[in-house]
Every structure is written in structure tokens, then in C-alpha cells.
C-alpha positions as YAML, in Angstrom:
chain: A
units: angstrom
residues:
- id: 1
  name: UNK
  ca: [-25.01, -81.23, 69.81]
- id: 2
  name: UNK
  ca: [-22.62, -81.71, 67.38]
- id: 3
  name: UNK
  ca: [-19.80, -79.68, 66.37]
- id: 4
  name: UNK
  ca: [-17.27, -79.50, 63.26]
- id: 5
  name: UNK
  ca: [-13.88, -77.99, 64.43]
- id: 6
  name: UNK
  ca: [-10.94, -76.91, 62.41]
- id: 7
  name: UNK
  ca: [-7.29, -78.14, 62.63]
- id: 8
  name: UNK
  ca: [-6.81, -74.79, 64.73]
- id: 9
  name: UNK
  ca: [-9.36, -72.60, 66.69]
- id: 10
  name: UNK
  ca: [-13.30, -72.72, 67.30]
- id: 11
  name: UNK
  ca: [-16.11, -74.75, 65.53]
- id: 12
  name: UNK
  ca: [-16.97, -73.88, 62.41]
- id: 13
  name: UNK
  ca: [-20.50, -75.70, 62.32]
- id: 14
  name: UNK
  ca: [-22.56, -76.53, 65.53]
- id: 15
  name: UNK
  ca: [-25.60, -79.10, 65.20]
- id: 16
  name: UNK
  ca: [-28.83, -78.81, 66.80]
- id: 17
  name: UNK
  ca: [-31.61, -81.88, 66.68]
- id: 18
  name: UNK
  ca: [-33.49, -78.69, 67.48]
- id: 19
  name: UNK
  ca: [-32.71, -76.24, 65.53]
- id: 20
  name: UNK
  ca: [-30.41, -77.64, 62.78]
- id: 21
  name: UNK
  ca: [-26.73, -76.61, 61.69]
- id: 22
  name: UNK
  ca: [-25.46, -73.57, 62.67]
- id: 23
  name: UNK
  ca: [-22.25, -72.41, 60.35]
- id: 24
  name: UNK
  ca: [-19.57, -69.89, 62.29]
- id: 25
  name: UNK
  ca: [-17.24, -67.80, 60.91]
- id: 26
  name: UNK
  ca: [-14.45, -65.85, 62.54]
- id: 27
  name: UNK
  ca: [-12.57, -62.71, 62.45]
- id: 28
  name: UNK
  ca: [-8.38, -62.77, 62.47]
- id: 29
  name: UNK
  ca: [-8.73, -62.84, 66.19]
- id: 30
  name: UNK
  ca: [-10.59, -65.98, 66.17]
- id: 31
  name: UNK
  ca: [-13.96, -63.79, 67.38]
- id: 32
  name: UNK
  ca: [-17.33, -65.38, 66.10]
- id: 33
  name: UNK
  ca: [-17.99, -62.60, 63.11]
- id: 34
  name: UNK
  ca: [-21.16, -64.16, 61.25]
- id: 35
  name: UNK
  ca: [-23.45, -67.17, 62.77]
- id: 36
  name: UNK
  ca: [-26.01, -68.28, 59.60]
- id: 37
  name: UNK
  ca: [-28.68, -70.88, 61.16]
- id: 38
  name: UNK
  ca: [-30.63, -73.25, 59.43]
- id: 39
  name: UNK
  ca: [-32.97, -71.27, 58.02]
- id: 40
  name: UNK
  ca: [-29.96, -69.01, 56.14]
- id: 41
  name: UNK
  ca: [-30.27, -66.18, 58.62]
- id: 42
  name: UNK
  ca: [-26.85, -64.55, 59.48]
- id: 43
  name: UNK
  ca: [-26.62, -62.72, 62.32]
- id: 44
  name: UNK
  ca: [-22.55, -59.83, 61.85]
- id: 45
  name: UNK
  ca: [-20.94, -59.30, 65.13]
- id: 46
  name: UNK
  ca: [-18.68, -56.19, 65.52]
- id: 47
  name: UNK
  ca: [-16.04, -55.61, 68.41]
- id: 48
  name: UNK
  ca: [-14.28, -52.74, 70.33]
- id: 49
  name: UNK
  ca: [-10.31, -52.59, 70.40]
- id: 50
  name: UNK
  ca: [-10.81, -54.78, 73.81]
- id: 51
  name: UNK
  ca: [-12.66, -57.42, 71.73]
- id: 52
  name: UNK
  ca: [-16.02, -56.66, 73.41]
- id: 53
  name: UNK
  ca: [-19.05, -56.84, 71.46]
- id: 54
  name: UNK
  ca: [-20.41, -53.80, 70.89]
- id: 55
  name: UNK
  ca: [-23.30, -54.26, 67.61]
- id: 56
  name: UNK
  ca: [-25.16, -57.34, 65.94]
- id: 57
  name: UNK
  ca: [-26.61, -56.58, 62.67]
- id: 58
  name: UNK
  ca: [-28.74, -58.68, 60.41]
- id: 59
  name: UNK
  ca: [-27.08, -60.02, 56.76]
- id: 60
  name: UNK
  ca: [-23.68, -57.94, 57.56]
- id: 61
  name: UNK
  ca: [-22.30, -54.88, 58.95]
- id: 62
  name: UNK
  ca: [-24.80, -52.84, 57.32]
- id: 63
  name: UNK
  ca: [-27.85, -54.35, 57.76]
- id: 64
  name: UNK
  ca: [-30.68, -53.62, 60.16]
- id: 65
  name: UNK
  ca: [-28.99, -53.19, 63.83]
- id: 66
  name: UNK
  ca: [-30.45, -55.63, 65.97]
- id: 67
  name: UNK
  ca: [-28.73, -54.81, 69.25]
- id: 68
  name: UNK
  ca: [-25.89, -52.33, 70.14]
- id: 69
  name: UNK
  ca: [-23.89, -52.85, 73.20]
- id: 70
  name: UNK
  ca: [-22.09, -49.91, 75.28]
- id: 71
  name: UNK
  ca: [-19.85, -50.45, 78.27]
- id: 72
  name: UNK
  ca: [-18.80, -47.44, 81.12]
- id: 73
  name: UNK
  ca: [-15.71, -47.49, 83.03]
- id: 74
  name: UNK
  ca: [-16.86, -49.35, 86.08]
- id: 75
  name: UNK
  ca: [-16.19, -53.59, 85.73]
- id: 76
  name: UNK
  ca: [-20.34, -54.47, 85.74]
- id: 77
  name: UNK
  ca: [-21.53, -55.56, 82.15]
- id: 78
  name: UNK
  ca: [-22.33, -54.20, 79.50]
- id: 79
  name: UNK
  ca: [-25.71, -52.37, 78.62]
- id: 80
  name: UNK
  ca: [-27.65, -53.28, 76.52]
- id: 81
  name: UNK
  ca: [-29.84, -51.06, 74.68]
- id: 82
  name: UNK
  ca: [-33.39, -52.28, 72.82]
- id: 83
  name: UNK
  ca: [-33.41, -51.47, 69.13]
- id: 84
  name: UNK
  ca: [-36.94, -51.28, 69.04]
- id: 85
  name: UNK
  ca: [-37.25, -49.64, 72.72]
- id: 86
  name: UNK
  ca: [-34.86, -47.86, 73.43]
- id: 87
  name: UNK
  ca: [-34.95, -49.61, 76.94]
- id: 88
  name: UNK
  ca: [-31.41, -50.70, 78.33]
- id: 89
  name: UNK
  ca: [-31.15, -53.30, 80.16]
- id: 90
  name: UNK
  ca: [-27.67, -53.77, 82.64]
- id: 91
  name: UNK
  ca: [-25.97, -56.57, 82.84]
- id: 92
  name: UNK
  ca: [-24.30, -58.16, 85.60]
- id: 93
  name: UNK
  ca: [-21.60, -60.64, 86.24]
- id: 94
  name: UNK
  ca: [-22.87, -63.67, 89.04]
- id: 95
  name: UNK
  ca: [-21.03, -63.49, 91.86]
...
């Protein structure tokens, strides 16, 4: 895999034999906000205050919600909630 950086912070393109170039771009925190693949398919990411994700939507912060992401008190993941489901699913770190 290849990947482009800039003079300061992440990659801005990652490159897949696979799956062709991948092109990033970041929020003013330096948080991945939009991934577009090969195919031109971009995937928004939004964030709490902590910088947590908490929503990816398809095209931009309006389009269709593709997964939504809630977090409780406790220190054990995040759940994750199936758009199409409604089944969540906790994570939890490896010890």
C-alpha cells in the first residue's frame, strides 16, 4: 500500500493493488472527515466534543446514515447500532 502524505499530518491518498486509491480528507483537528474510494464513493464522518465517532453518512452530512455510534459512561466501546436492523452490536477493547 501506498500512501501520499502532506508536509504536516495524515495521508491524504492511500493505494490499494486491491482496491485502488483511496483520497482522505480531514477536519481542523486532523480527524479523517470524508474517505472517497475508487469507485467515487465518499463515505462523511462526524465526531462528539471528545473526538469520538459518533455517525457515517453516505455523500456528506446529510446523506443516507449508514451507521450511528453511541457511547455510555462506563470505558467499554462504543455501540454500534444497525441502520437497517436496529441490532447493536457492543464493542470491546482486547485486553
Amino acid at each position: 500500500m501506498d500512501l501520499e502524505l502532506r508536509q504536516a499530518g495524515p495521508a491524504e491518498t492511500a493505494t490499494d493493488p486491491d482496491t485502488g486509491t483511496t483520497t482522505l480528507a480531514y477536519d481542523h483537528r486532523d480527524r479523517p472527515l470524508t474517505s472517497t474510494n475508487a469507485c467515487g464513493i465518499t463515505v462523511w464522518s462526524g465526531y462528539d466534543e471528545l473526538s469520538r465517532p459518533t455517525q457515517q453518512r453516505l455523500g456528506g452530512s446529510s446523506g443516507t446514515l449508514l451507521a450511528e455510534y453511541t457511547y455510555d459512561t462506563v470505558s467499554v466501546g462504543p455501540t454500534v447500532k444497525g441502520v437497517e436492523s436496529g441490532d447493536e452490536i457492543r464493542l470491546r477493547p482486547v485486553p
